[in-house]
Amino acid sequence: MTTDDSVVIGGVQFMSLYHHDGRFVRGGGLFAFARRDPDGGRTIFCLDLAQDISRQAGCGHAAWAHAVSNGMNELLVHLAGSQQTPGEVEPGATWPPIRYALLEESEALAEPAAPAAGHAA
Protein backbone atom coordinates (compact mmCIF):
# COMPACT_ATOMS: atom_id res chain seq x y z
CA MET A 1 0.00 0.00 0.00
CA THR A 2 2.78 2.51 0.77
CA THR A 3 5.43 3.67 -1.62
CA ASP A 4 9.09 3.99 -0.71
CA ASP A 5 9.16 7.20 1.31
CA SER A 6 7.61 9.77 3.56
CA VAL A 7 7.30 13.32 2.31
CA VAL A 8 7.60 16.50 4.35
CA ILE A 9 5.48 19.47 3.29
CA GLY A 10 5.78 22.62 5.37
CA GLY A 11 7.24 20.71 8.33
CA VAL A 12 4.44 18.11 8.29
CA GLN A 13 5.31 14.49 7.49
CA PHE A 14 2.99 12.66 5.08
CA MET A 15 3.08 8.99 4.18
CA SER A 16 2.91 8.27 0.48
CA LEU A 17 0.22 5.88 -0.77
CA TYR A 18 -1.07 4.73 -4.14
CA HIS A 19 -3.73 7.26 -5.14
CA HIS A 20 -6.64 4.79 -4.82
CA ASP A 21 -5.64 3.65 -1.31
CA GLY A 22 -7.39 6.46 0.57
CA ARG A 23 -10.30 4.08 1.13
CA PHE A 24 -8.10 2.13 3.58
CA VAL A 25 -7.22 5.13 5.77
CA ARG A 26 -9.79 5.08 8.54
CA GLY A 27 -9.20 8.20 10.57
CA GLY A 28 -8.94 11.94 10.42
CA GLY A 29 -6.11 14.10 9.21
CA LEU A 30 -4.69 15.87 6.20
CA PHE A 31 -4.49 14.42 2.72
CA ALA A 32 -3.13 15.63 -0.60
CA PHE A 33 -3.77 14.48 -4.14
CA ALA A 34 -0.29 14.55 -5.68
CA ARG A 35 1.88 13.60 -8.62
CA ARG A 36 5.37 12.24 -8.04
CA ASP A 37 7.43 14.05 -10.65
CA PRO A 38 10.51 12.65 -12.46
CA ASP A 39 12.85 14.86 -10.39
CA GLY A 40 11.49 13.39 -7.13
CA GLY A 41 9.44 16.49 -6.40
CA ARG A 42 5.70 16.55 -5.91
CA THR A 43 2.94 18.51 -7.58
CA ILE A 44 0.02 19.00 -5.19
CA PHE A 45 -3.47 19.23 -6.74
CA CYS A 46 -5.50 19.31 -3.52
CA LEU A 47 -4.64 19.63 0.16
CA ASP A 48 -7.61 18.96 2.41
CA LEU A 49 -8.56 18.15 5.99
CA ALA A 50 -10.95 15.26 6.70
CA GLN A 51 -12.58 13.71 9.74
CA ASP A 52 -12.46 10.37 7.90
CA ILE A 53 -9.96 10.22 5.03
CA SER A 54 -11.48 6.99 3.70
CA ARG A 55 -14.76 8.81 3.01
CA GLN A 56 -13.32 11.96 1.44
CA ALA A 57 -10.07 11.17 -0.41
CA GLY A 58 -11.65 9.41 -3.37
CA CYS A 59 -13.37 9.85 -6.70
CA GLY A 60 -16.27 11.77 -5.11
CA HIS A 61 -13.98 14.64 -4.06
CA ALA A 62 -14.38 17.88 -6.04
CA ALA A 63 -10.68 17.92 -7.00
CA TRP A 64 -10.44 14.24 -8.05
CA ALA A 65 -11.05 14.74 -11.80
CA HIS A 66 -8.65 17.71 -11.87
CA ALA A 67 -5.95 15.67 -10.14
CA VAL A 68 -6.40 12.55 -12.28
CA SER A 69 -6.41 14.55 -15.51
CA ASN A 70 -3.11 16.15 -14.44
CA GLY A 71 -1.38 12.86 -13.66
CA MET A 72 -2.10 12.21 -9.97
CA ASN A 73 -0.26 9.04 -9.00
CA GLU A 74 -0.16 9.19 -5.21
CA LEU A 75 -2.09 10.18 -2.14
CA LEU A 76 -0.16 11.84 0.68
CA VAL A 77 -1.66 11.29 4.15
CA HIS A 78 -0.93 12.77 7.56
CA LEU A 79 -3.05 11.19 10.29
CA ALA A 80 -4.20 13.50 13.07
CA GLY A 81 -1.99 13.11 16.14
CA SER A 82 0.77 11.26 14.30
CA GLN A 83 3.29 14.06 14.76
CA GLN A 84 4.03 15.04 18.34
CA THR A 85 5.60 18.44 17.72
CA PRO A 86 5.74 20.71 14.67
CA GLY A 87 8.72 19.83 12.52
CA GLU A 88 9.30 16.45 14.19
CA VAL A 89 9.90 13.97 11.39
CA GLU A 90 11.23 10.43 11.22
CA PRO A 91 14.71 9.68 9.91
CA GLY A 92 14.62 8.99 6.18
CA ALA A 93 11.78 11.40 5.39
CA THR A 94 12.40 13.50 2.30
CA TRP A 95 11.90 17.21 1.62
CA PRO A 96 11.22 17.10 -2.13
CA PRO A 97 10.57 20.17 -4.25
CA ILE A 98 6.87 20.99 -3.89
CA ARG A 99 4.80 22.55 -6.67
CA TYR A 100 1.12 23.47 -6.53
CA ALA A 101 -1.52 23.12 -9.24
CA LEU A 102 -4.56 23.43 -7.01
CA LEU A 103 -8.11 23.25 -8.27
CA GLU A 104 -9.62 26.69 -7.88
CA GLU A 105 -13.02 26.81 -6.16
CA SER A 106 -14.59 28.46 -9.22
CA GLU A 107 -13.33 25.57 -11.40
CA ALA A 108 -14.82 23.00 -9.03
CA LEU A 109 -18.21 24.69 -9.23
CA ALA A 110 -18.05 24.89 -13.03
CA GLU A 111 -17.20 21.22 -13.62
CA PRO A 112 -20.27 19.14 -14.48
CA ALA A 113 -20.85 16.04 -12.40
CA ALA A 114 -19.73 12.87 -14.13
CA PRO A 115 -22.61 10.56 -15.10
CA ALA A 116 -22.86 7.31 -13.18
CA ALA A 117 -21.32 4.27 -14.87
CA GLY A 118 -23.74 2.59 -17.22
CA HIS A 119 -25.96 5.67 -17.60
CA ALA A 120 -26.18 7.86 -20.67
CA ALA A 121 -25.14 11.49 -20.30
mmCIF file of C-alpha atoms in Angstrom:
data_model
loop_
_atom_site.group_PDB
_atom_site.id
_atom_site.type_symbol
_atom_site.label_atom_id
_atom_site.label_comp_id
_atom_site.label_asym_id
_atom_site.label_seq_id
_atom_site.Cartn_x
_atom_site.Cartn_y
_atom_site.Cartn_z
ATOM 1 C CA MET A 1 0.000 0.000 0.000
ATOM 2 C CA THR A 2 2.778 2.514 0.770
ATOM 3 C CA THR A 3 5.435 3.671 -1.622
ATOM 4 C CA ASP A 4 9.087 3.994 -0.710
ATOM 5 C CA ASP A 5 9.165 7.202 1.315
ATOM 6 C CA SER A 6 7.605 9.770 3.564
ATOM 7 C CA VAL A 7 7.299 13.315 2.309
ATOM 8 C CA VAL A 8 7.597 16.498 4.352
ATOM 9 C CA ILE A 9 5.477 19.468 3.295
ATOM 10 C CA GLY A 10 5.776 22.616 5.373
ATOM 11 C CA GLY A 11 7.239 20.711 8.327
ATOM 12 C CA VAL A 12 4.444 18.106 8.292
ATOM 13 C CA GLN A 13 5.315 14.490 7.486
ATOM 14 C CA PHE A 14 2.990 12.663 5.083
ATOM 15 C CA MET A 15 3.075 8.988 4.180
ATOM 16 C CA SER A 16 2.913 8.267 0.479
ATOM 17 C CA LEU A 17 0.215 5.879 -0.767
ATOM 18 C CA TYR A 18 -1.071 4.731 -4.140
ATOM 19 C CA HIS A 19 -3.731 7.264 -5.143
ATOM 20 C CA HIS A 20 -6.641 4.789 -4.824
ATOM 21 C CA ASP A 21 -5.645 3.647 -1.310
ATOM 22 C CA GLY A 22 -7.387 6.459 0.572
ATOM 23 C CA ARG A 23 -10.295 4.078 1.133
ATOM 24 C CA PHE A 24 -8.095 2.134 3.576
ATOM 25 C CA VAL A 25 -7.224 5.134 5.770
ATOM 26 C CA ARG A 26 -9.793 5.078 8.536
ATOM 27 C CA GLY A 27 -9.199 8.200 10.571
ATOM 28 C CA GLY A 28 -8.938 11.939 10.419
ATOM 29 C CA GLY A 29 -6.113 14.102 9.207
ATOM 30 C CA LEU A 30 -4.686 15.868 6.197
ATOM 31 C CA PHE A 31 -4.494 14.420 2.719
ATOM 32 C CA ALA A 32 -3.127 15.628 -0.602
ATOM 33 C CA PHE A 33 -3.765 14.479 -4.143
ATOM 34 C CA ALA A 34 -0.294 14.546 -5.684
ATOM 35 C CA ARG A 35 1.881 13.598 -8.619
ATOM 36 C CA ARG A 36 5.371 12.244 -8.038
ATOM 37 C CA ASP A 37 7.431 14.051 -10.648
ATOM 38 C CA PRO A 38 10.505 12.649 -12.455
ATOM 39 C CA ASP A 39 12.846 14.863 -10.387
ATOM 40 C CA GLY A 40 11.485 13.386 -7.127
ATOM 41 C CA GLY A 41 9.441 16.485 -6.399
ATOM 42 C CA ARG A 42 5.701 16.548 -5.913
ATOM 43 C CA THR A 43 2.940 18.515 -7.580
ATOM 44 C CA ILE A 44 0.015 19.000 -5.195
ATOM 45 C CA PHE A 45 -3.469 19.231 -6.738
ATOM 46 C CA CYS A 46 -5.498 19.315 -3.524
ATOM 47 C CA LEU A 47 -4.642 19.630 0.163
ATOM 48 C CA ASP A 48 -7.611 18.958 2.414
ATOM 49 C CA LEU A 49 -8.564 18.147 5.989
ATOM 50 C CA ALA A 50 -10.952 15.265 6.700
ATOM 51 C CA GLN A 51 -12.576 13.711 9.740
ATOM 52 C CA ASP A 52 -12.456 10.368 7.898
ATOM 53 C CA ILE A 53 -9.963 10.222 5.034
ATOM 54 C CA SER A 54 -11.482 6.986 3.705
ATOM 55 C CA ARG A 55 -14.760 8.808 3.005
ATOM 56 C CA GLN A 56 -13.325 11.961 1.440
ATOM 57 C CA ALA A 57 -10.073 11.170 -0.407
ATOM 58 C CA GLY A 58 -11.647 9.410 -3.370
ATOM 59 C CA CYS A 59 -13.372 9.854 -6.697
ATOM 60 C CA GLY A 60 -16.270 11.765 -5.114
ATOM 61 C CA HIS A 61 -13.981 14.640 -4.057
ATOM 62 C CA ALA A 62 -14.383 17.884 -6.036
ATOM 63 C CA ALA A 63 -10.683 17.919 -6.996
ATOM 64 C CA TRP A 64 -10.439 14.237 -8.048
ATOM 65 C CA ALA A 65 -11.052 14.744 -11.798
ATOM 66 C CA HIS A 66 -8.652 17.708 -11.871
ATOM 67 C CA ALA A 67 -5.950 15.670 -10.138
ATOM 68 C CA VAL A 68 -6.404 12.548 -12.278
ATOM 69 C CA SER A 69 -6.410 14.555 -15.509
ATOM 70 C CA ASN A 70 -3.110 16.146 -14.439
ATOM 71 C CA GLY A 71 -1.376 12.860 -13.659
ATOM 72 C CA MET A 72 -2.098 12.210 -9.970
ATOM 73 C CA ASN A 73 -0.260 9.043 -8.996
ATOM 74 C CA GLU A 74 -0.164 9.188 -5.209
ATOM 75 C CA LEU A 75 -2.090 10.184 -2.136
ATOM 76 C CA LEU A 76 -0.163 11.839 0.679
ATOM 77 C CA VAL A 77 -1.657 11.286 4.146
ATOM 78 C CA HIS A 78 -0.926 12.772 7.562
ATOM 79 C CA LEU A 79 -3.048 11.195 10.288
ATOM 80 C CA ALA A 80 -4.197 13.500 13.067
ATOM 81 C CA GLY A 81 -1.991 13.114 16.139
ATOM 82 C CA SER A 82 0.772 11.258 14.305
ATOM 83 C CA GLN A 83 3.288 14.057 14.762
ATOM 84 C CA GLN A 84 4.028 15.040 18.339
ATOM 85 C CA THR A 85 5.596 18.442 17.722
ATOM 86 C CA PRO A 86 5.735 20.707 14.668
ATOM 87 C CA GLY A 87 8.717 19.825 12.519
ATOM 88 C CA GLU A 88 9.297 16.450 14.193
ATOM 89 C CA VAL A 89 9.896 13.968 11.393
ATOM 90 C CA GLU A 90 11.227 10.434 11.222
ATOM 91 C CA PRO A 91 14.711 9.677 9.906
ATOM 92 C CA GLY A 92 14.620 8.992 6.181
ATOM 93 C CA ALA A 93 11.779 11.402 5.395
ATOM 94 C CA THR A 94 12.399 13.504 2.295
ATOM 95 C CA TRP A 95 11.900 17.205 1.624
ATOM 96 C CA PRO A 96 11.216 17.096 -2.129
ATOM 97 C CA PRO A 97 10.567 20.174 -4.250
ATOM 98 C CA ILE A 98 6.865 20.991 -3.891
ATOM 99 C CA ARG A 99 4.799 22.552 -6.669
ATOM 100 C CA TYR A 100 1.120 23.475 -6.527
ATOM 101 C CA ALA A 101 -1.522 23.116 -9.244
ATOM 102 C CA LEU A 102 -4.559 23.432 -7.010
ATOM 103 C CA LEU A 103 -8.111 23.254 -8.272
ATOM 104 C CA GLU A 104 -9.624 26.695 -7.884
ATOM 105 C CA GLU A 105 -13.025 26.808 -6.158
ATOM 106 C CA SER A 106 -14.592 28.460 -9.220
ATOM 107 C CA GLU A 107 -13.329 25.568 -11.404
ATOM 108 C CA ALA A 108 -14.820 23.001 -9.026
ATOM 109 C CA LEU A 109 -18.210 24.690 -9.228
ATOM 110 C CA ALA A 110 -18.053 24.888 -13.031
ATOM 111 C CA GLU A 111 -17.200 21.220 -13.617
ATOM 112 C CA PRO A 112 -20.268 19.141 -14.476
ATOM 113 C CA ALA A 113 -20.853 16.044 -12.398
ATOM 114 C CA ALA A 114 -19.734 12.865 -14.131
ATOM 115 C CA PRO A 115 -22.612 10.564 -15.100
ATOM 116 C CA ALA A 116 -22.858 7.313 -13.177
ATOM 117 C CA ALA A 117 -21.322 4.271 -14.872
ATOM 118 C CA GLY A 118 -23.741 2.593 -17.222
ATOM 119 C CA HIS A 119 -25.964 5.672 -17.602
ATOM 120 C CA ALA A 120 -26.178 7.860 -20.667
ATOM 121 C CA ALA A 121 -25.143 11.485 -20.299
#
